[in-house]
XYZ file of C-alpha atoms in Angstrom:
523
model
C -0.601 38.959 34.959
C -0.753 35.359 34.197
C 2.292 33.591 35.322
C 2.897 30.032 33.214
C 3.850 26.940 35.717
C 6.596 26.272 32.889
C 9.503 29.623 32.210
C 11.477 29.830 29.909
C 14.279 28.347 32.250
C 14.598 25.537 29.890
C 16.589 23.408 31.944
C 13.809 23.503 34.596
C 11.328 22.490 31.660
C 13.303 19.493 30.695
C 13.576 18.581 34.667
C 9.686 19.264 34.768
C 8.826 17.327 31.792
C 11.509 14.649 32.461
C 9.365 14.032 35.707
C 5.814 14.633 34.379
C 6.754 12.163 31.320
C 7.380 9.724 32.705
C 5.102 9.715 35.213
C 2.737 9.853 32.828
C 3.860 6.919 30.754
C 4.531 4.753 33.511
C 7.936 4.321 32.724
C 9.087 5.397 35.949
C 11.958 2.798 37.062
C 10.453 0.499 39.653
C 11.021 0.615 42.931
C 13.415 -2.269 45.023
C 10.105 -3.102 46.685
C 8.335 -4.041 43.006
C 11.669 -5.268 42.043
C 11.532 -7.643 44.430
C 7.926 -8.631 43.432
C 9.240 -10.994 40.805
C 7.877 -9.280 37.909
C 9.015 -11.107 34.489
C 9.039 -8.225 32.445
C 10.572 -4.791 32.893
C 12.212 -2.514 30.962
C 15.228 -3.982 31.728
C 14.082 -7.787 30.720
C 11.986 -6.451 27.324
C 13.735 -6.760 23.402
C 16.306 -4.300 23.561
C 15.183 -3.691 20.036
C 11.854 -1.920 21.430
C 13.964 -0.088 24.134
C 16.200 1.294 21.463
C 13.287 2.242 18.774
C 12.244 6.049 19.065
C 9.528 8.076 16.778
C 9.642 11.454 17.098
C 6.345 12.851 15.496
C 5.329 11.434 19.193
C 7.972 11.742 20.923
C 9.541 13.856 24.044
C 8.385 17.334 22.591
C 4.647 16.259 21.446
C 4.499 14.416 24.927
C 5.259 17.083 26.906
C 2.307 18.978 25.119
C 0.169 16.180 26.198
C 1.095 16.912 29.638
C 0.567 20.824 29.124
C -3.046 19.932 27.450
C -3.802 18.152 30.728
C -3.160 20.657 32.899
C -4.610 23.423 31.312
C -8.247 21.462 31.196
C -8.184 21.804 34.982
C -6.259 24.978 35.572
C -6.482 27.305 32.647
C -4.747 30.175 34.422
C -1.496 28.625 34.473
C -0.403 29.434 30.832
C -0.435 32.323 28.371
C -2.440 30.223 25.809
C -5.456 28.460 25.915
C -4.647 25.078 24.024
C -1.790 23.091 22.331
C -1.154 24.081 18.867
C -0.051 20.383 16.993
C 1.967 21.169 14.876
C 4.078 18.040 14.905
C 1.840 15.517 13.217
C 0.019 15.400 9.513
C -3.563 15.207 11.037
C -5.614 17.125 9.404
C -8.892 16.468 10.902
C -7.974 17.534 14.148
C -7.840 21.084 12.985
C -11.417 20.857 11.840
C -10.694 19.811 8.121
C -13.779 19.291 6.662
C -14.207 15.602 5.697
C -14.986 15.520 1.497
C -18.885 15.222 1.447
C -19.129 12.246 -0.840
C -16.561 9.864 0.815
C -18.802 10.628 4.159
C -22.336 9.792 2.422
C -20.963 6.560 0.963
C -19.716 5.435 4.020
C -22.843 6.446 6.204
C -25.058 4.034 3.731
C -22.621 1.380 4.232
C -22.188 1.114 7.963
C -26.521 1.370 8.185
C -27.383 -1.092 5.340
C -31.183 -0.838 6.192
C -30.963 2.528 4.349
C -29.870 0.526 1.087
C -33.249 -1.402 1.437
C -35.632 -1.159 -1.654
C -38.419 -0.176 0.779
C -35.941 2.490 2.205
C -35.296 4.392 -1.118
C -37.484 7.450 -1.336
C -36.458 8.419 2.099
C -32.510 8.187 1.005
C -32.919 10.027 -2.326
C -34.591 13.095 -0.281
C -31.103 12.873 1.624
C -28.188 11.424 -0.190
C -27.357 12.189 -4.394
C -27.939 8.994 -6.390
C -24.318 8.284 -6.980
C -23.679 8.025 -3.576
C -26.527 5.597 -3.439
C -25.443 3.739 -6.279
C -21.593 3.727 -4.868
C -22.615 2.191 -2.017
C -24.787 -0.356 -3.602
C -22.017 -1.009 -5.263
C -19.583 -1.527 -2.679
C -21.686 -3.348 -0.463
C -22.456 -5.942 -3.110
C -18.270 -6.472 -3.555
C -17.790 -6.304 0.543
C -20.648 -8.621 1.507
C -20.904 -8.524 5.579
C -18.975 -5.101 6.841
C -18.085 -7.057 9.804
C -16.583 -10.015 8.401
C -13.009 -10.051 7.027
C -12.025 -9.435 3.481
C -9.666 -11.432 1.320
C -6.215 -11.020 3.090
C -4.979 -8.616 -0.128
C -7.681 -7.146 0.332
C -11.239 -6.692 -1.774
C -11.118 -7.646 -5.240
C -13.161 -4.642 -6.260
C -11.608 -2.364 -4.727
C -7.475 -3.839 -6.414
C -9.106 -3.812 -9.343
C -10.141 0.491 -9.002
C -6.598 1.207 -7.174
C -4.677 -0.484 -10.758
C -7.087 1.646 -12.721
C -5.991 4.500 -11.023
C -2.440 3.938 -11.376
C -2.971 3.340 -14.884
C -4.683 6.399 -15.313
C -1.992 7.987 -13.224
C 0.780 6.836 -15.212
C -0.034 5.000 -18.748
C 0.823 1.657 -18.020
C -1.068 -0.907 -16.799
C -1.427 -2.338 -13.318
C -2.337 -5.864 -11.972
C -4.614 -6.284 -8.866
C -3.058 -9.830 -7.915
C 0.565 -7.205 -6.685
C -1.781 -5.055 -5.093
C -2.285 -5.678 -1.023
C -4.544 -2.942 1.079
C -3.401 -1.953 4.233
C -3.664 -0.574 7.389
C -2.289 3.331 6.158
C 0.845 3.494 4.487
C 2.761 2.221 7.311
C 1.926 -1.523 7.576
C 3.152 -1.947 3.711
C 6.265 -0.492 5.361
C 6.476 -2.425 8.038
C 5.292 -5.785 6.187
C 7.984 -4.847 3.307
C 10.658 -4.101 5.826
C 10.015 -7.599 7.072
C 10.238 -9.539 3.963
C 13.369 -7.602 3.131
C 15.136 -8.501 6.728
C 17.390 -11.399 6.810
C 18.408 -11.865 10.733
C 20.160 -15.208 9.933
C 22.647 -13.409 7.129
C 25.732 -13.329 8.111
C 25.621 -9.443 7.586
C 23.626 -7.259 9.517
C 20.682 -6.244 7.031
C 20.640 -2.586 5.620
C 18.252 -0.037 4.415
C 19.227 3.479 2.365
C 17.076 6.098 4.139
C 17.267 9.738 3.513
C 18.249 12.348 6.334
C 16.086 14.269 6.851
C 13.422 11.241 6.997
C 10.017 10.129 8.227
C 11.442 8.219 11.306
C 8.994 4.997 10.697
C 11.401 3.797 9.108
C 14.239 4.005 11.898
C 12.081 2.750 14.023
C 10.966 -0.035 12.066
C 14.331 -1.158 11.230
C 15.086 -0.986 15.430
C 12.170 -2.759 16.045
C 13.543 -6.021 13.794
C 16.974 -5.217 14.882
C 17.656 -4.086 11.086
C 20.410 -1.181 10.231
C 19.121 2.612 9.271
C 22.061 3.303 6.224
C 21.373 7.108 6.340
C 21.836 9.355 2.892
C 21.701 12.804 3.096
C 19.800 14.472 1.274
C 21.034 18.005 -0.794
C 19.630 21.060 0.850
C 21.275 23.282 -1.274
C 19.541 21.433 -4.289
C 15.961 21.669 -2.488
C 16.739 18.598 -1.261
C 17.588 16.667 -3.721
C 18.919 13.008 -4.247
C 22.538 13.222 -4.649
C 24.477 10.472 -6.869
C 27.701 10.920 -4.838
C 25.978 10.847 -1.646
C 23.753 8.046 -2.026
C 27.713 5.974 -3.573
C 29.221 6.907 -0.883
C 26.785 5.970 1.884
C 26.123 2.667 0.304
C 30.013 2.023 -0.169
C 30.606 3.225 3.627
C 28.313 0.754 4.576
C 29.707 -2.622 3.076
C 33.019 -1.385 4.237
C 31.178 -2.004 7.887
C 30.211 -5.676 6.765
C 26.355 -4.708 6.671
C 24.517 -6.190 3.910
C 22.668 -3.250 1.833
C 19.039 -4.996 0.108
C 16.671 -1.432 -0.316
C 16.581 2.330 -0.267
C 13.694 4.254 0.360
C 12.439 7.178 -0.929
C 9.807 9.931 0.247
C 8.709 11.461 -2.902
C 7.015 14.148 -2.242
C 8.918 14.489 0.643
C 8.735 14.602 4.762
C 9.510 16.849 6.159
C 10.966 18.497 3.631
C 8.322 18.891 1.263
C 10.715 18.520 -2.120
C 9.302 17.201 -5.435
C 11.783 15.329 -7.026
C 12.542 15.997 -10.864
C 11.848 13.298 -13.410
C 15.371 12.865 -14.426
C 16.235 12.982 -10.424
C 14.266 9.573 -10.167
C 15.920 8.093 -13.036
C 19.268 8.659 -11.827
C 17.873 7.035 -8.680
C 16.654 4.102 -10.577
C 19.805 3.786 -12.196
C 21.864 3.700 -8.883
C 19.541 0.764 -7.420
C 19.864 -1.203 -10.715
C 23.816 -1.336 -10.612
C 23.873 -1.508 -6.843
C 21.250 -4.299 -6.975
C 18.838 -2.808 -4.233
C 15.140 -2.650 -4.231
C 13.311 0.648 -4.345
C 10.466 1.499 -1.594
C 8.788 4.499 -2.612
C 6.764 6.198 -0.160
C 4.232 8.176 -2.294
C 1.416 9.301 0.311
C 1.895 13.220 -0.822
C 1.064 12.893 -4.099
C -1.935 14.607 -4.156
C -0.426 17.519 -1.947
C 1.703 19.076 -4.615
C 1.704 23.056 -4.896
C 3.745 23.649 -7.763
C 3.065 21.187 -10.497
C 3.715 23.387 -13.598
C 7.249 23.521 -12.152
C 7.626 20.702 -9.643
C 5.154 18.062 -10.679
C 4.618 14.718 -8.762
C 6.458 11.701 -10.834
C 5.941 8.369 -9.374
C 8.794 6.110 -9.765
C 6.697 3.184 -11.202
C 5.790 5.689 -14.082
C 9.444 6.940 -14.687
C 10.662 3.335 -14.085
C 8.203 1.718 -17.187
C 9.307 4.503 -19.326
C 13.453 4.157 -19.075
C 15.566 1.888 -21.057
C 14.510 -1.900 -20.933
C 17.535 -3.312 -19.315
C 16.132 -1.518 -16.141
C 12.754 -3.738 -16.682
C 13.620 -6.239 -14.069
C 14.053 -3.894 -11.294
C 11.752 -4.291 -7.920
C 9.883 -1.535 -6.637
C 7.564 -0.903 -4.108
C 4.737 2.072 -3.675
C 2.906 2.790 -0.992
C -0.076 5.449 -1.100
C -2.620 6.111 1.945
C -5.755 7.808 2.718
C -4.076 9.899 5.217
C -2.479 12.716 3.468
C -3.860 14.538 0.328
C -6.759 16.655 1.036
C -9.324 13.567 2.605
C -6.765 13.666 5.442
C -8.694 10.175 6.962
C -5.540 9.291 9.434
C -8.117 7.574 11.770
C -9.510 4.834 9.725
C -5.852 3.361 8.905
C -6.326 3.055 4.829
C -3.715 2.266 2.370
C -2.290 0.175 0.008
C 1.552 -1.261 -1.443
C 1.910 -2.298 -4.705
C 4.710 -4.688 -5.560
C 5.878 -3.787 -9.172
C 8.897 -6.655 -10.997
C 8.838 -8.783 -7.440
C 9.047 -12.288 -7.482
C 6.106 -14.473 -7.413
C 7.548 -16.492 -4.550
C 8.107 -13.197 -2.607
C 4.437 -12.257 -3.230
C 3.253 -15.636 -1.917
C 5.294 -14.822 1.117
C 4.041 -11.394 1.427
C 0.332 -12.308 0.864
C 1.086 -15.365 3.959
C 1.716 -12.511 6.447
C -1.074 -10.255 5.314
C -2.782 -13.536 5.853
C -1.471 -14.195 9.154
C -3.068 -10.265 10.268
C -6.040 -11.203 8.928
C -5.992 -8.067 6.130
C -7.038 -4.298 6.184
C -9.450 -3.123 8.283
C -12.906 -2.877 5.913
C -13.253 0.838 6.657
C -10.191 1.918 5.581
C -10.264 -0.307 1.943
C -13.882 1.685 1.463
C -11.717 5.339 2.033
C -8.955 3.794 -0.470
C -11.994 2.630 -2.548
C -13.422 6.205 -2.838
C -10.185 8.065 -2.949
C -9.044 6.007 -6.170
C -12.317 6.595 -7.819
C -13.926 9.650 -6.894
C -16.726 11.324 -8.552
C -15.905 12.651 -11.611
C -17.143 15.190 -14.230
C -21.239 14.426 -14.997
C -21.833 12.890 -11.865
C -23.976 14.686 -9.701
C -21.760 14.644 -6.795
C -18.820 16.287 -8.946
C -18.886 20.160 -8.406
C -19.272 19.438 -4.868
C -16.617 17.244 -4.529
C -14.267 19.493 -6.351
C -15.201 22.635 -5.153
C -14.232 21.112 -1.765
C -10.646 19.108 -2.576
C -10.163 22.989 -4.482
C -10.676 24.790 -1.690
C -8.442 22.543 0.907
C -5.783 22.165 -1.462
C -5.382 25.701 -2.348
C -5.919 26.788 1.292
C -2.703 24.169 2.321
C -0.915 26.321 -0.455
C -1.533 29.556 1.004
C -1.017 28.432 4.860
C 2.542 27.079 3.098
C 3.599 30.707 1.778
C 2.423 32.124 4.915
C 4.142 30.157 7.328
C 7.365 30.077 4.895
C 6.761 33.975 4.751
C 6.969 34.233 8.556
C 10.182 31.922 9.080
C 11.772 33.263 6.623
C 11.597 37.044 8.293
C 12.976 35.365 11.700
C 16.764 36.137 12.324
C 18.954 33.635 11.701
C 16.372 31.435 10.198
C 15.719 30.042 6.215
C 13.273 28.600 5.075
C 12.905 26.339 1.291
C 8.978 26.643 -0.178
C 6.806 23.817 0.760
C 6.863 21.901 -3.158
C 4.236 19.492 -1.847
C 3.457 17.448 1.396
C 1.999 18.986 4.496
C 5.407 20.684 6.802
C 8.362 22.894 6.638
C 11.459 22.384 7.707
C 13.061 25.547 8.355
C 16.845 25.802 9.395
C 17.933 27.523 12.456
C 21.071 29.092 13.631
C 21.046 29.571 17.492
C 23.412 31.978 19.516
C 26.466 30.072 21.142
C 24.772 30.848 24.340
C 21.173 28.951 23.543
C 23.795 25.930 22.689
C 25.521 26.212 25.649
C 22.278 25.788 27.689
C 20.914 23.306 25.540
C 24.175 21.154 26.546
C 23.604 21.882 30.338
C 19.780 20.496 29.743
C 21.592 17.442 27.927
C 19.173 18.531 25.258
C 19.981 19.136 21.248
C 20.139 22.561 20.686
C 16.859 21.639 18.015
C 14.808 20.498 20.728
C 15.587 23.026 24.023
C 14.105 25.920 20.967
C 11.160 23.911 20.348
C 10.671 22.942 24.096
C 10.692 26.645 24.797
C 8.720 27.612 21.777
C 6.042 25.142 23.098
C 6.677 26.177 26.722
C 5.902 30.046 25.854
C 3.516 29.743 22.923
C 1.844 26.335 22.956
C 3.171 25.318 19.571
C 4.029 22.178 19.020
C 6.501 21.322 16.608
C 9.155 18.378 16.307
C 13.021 18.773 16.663
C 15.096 18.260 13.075
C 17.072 15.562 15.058
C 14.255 13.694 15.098
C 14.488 13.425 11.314
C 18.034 13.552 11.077
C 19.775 16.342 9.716
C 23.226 17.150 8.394
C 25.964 17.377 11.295
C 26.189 21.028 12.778
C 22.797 22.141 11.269
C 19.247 22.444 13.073
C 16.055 22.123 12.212
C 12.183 22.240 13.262
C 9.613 20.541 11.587
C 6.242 22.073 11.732
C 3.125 21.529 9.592
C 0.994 23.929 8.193
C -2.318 22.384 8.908
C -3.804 24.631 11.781
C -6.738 26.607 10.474
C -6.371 28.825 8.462
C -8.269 31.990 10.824
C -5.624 31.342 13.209
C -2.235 31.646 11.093
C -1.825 35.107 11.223
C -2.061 34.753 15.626
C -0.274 31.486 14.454
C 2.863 33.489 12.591
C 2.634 36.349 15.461
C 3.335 33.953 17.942
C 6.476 32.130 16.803
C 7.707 36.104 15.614
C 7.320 37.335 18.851
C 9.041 34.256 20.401
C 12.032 33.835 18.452
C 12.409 37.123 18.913
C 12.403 37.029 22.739
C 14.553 33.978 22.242
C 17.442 35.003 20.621
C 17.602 38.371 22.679
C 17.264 36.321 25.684
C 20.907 34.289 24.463
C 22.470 36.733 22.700
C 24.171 38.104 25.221
């Protein structure tokens, strides 16, 4: 019988991987001896900002797999499973997700630009459809040099296909000028964060972000030395946006002297996978117009939506331009990104913000600190490029390119149900219907004696389940405190991305673990 290094003794675990960690990291305290070495930094003499900031999508849990995956390349007797299940982090590609065909031709033609060469095109029509070959002919003639940097906003061209596609998206028109690419989503946070910071106010700078939330933007705000206002979110209302909530959050806040300038919003949302209702987002709109805050709305899932005859995608901008026009003045930022949807291109860092009613000075201030990073990376503006404007119907690239976002969007839809389907038969556990986005965040209830032990470990009750659920199974999954969750409830957050051959071992697994677990602390 194979007998795992790591029992389900989770306070051993957490001494294990409190040791192995950090280790690993080299974070280990230093020794008098190197003390004494004179070093100018440690972690005692760094910003206490970066000491304080934490992300868990990487976090204790997913590092501790990391650890795990180590060990079992060298010893593969030592556990019950054969490899690390991620289940933490919206990657699809590391679950072999098929990259979409026509993004991957274009892209191949660009980076070897000898194939684009006149004397070089009856060997590239034998292997790539002309639209591909015109695409890239196209794109190279915008770009110029691959290697050399673009305009700090980023390629004309390419700002000029990313407003027609909002425009398309939503009826209204879009301007490239308040349009900057990025690298992903989360460098038009950061970048937006930074304009919005004021460390010289006499008030410590606020932000509205929802609980649960995507915990860039905690650890953003950290990182400046900015103030997190949380609002929770209504679970009872699939997670909905709650008026009285978001009043009284911003109203507890000024009473502490912090000075409130934005609320974000993750629409669809992570982790909890809610679409929010049109009328929702007006009532959201109409809170930041009398409260005078600016709106950052974090769009990446808008392509993953599951249910859009009942709970379609709205983007703000669109709902915005459509209310009343005494709301026309008020500032809103988007951010969209290559990452999510069904191209799932995390690695090449693609995205883009676009700054809807903002000043002008504001976007000459932006567009200096773009300029100051030197702009997008060229790889990622060419995935942005080609998910804006994708083949469409009459090109000959088309069926393919349909058949294959078809079959990995309606494959995320069935992984959703199943894995929904399987928390929802666990004791003590509920589960809402993934509406869109990639995870679930299913609620659990654990037996007085799991807490009990989880407070021995020093550990959240949330995170000595998944510890042990990664300890015994090899699934990785991240801890609702990580996202913040309503005071005396836990969560998990785990994506639905494996493959889809190995959810029904997938589903068996956590069964016959939460099973074991709560017998184990019943008693």
């Amino acid at each position: 019988m194979i007998q795992p290094i790591i029992r389900v003794n989770v306070i051993r675990q957490f001494r294990f991987l409190r040791t192995r960690l950090f280790s690993t990291l080299t974070l280990v305290r230093r020794s008098k001896d190197v003390e004494r070495s004179g070093k100018i930094l440690t972690r005692e003499t760094i910003n206490s900002d970066v000491k304080s900031a934490e992300y868990a999508v990487l976090g204790t849990i997913p590092a501790h797999a990391e650890i795990i995956n180590k060990i079992i390349k060298t010893d593969p007797q030592r556990f019950k499973f054969d490899k690390i299940v991620s289940c933490n982090i919206g990657n699809p590609h590391i679950f072999s997700q098929k990259p979409i065909t026509f993004f991957r031709q274009v892209t191949s033609l660009l980076e070897n630009e000898d194939l684009l060469k006149q004397e070089n095109r009856g060997i590239i029509r034998k292997l790539y459809p002309e639209d591909a070959i015109s695409r890239a002919e196209t794109l190279s003639k915008h770009i110029g040099p691959l290697g050399a940097y673009s305009e700090s906003k980023g390629i004309l061209h390419i700002r000029e296909n990313i407003a027609k596609f909002i425009e398309l998206r939503d009826g209204y028109k879009a301007c490239p000028e308040t349009i900057f690419l990025t690298q992903g989503a989360g460098e038009g946070i950061q970048r937006v964060l930074q304009i919005l910071h004021q460390p010289n106010h006499t008030q410590q700078t606020g932000v509205m972000i929802p609980i649960p939330q995507y915990p860039i933007y905690t650890a953003a705000l950290q990182l400046m030395g900015a103030r997190p206002v949380p609002y929770y979110l209504d679970s009872g209302r699939h997670f909905a946006l709650d008026l009285e909530r978001l009043q009284q959050s911003v109203r507890e806040a000024r009473q502490q002297d912090i000075h409130v300038r934005a609320l974000v919003v993750i629409n669809p949302g992570n982790p909890t996978g809610q679409c929010l209702p049109e009328e929702n987002i007006r009532e959201v709109i109409q809170f930041c117009h009398e409260e005078g805050l600016v709106v950052l709305a974090d769009e990446v899932y808008q392509a993953n939506v599951f249910q859009p005859k009942n709970h379609p995608f709205h983007s703000f901008r669109k709902v915005l331009l459509s209310m009343d026009p005494k709301y026309g003045k008020q500032e809103l930022f988007s951010f969209h990104s290559i990452s999510k949807g069904m191209i799932g291109e995390c690695g090449r860092r693609g995205g883009y913000v676009e700054c809807l009613n903002i000043d002008s000075g504001v976007l000459e201030e932006l567009y200096k600190v773009f300029s100051i990073f030197s702009g997008a990376n060229i790889q990622g503006q060419i995935m942005v490029d080609l998910m804006v404007h994708p083949p469409v119907e009459g090109d000959p690239s088309y069926p393919q390119y349909k058949a294959e976002m078809d079959a990995i969007h309606t494959s995320y839809h069935r992984r959703a149900q199943k894995l929904a389907e399987c928390f929802n038969r666990l004791e003590g556990v509920s589960c809402d219907d993934a509406k869109g986005a990639m995870y679930l965040f299913p609620r659990i209830r654990l037996p007085p004696n799991a807490m009990t032990e989880a407070r021995r470990a020093s550990m959240s009750p949330d995170s000595f389940y998944a510890l042990a659920l990664l300890n015994e199974t090899g699934i990785c999954v991240v801890p609702g405190s990580g996202f913040g969750q309503e005071p005396g409830t836990f969560h998990i957050r785990c994506s639905f991305l494996p493959e889809e051959s190995l959810f029904d071992k997938l589903c068996l697994d956590i069964e016959q673990f939460h099973k074991r677990f709560m017998e184990q602390y019943k008693g």
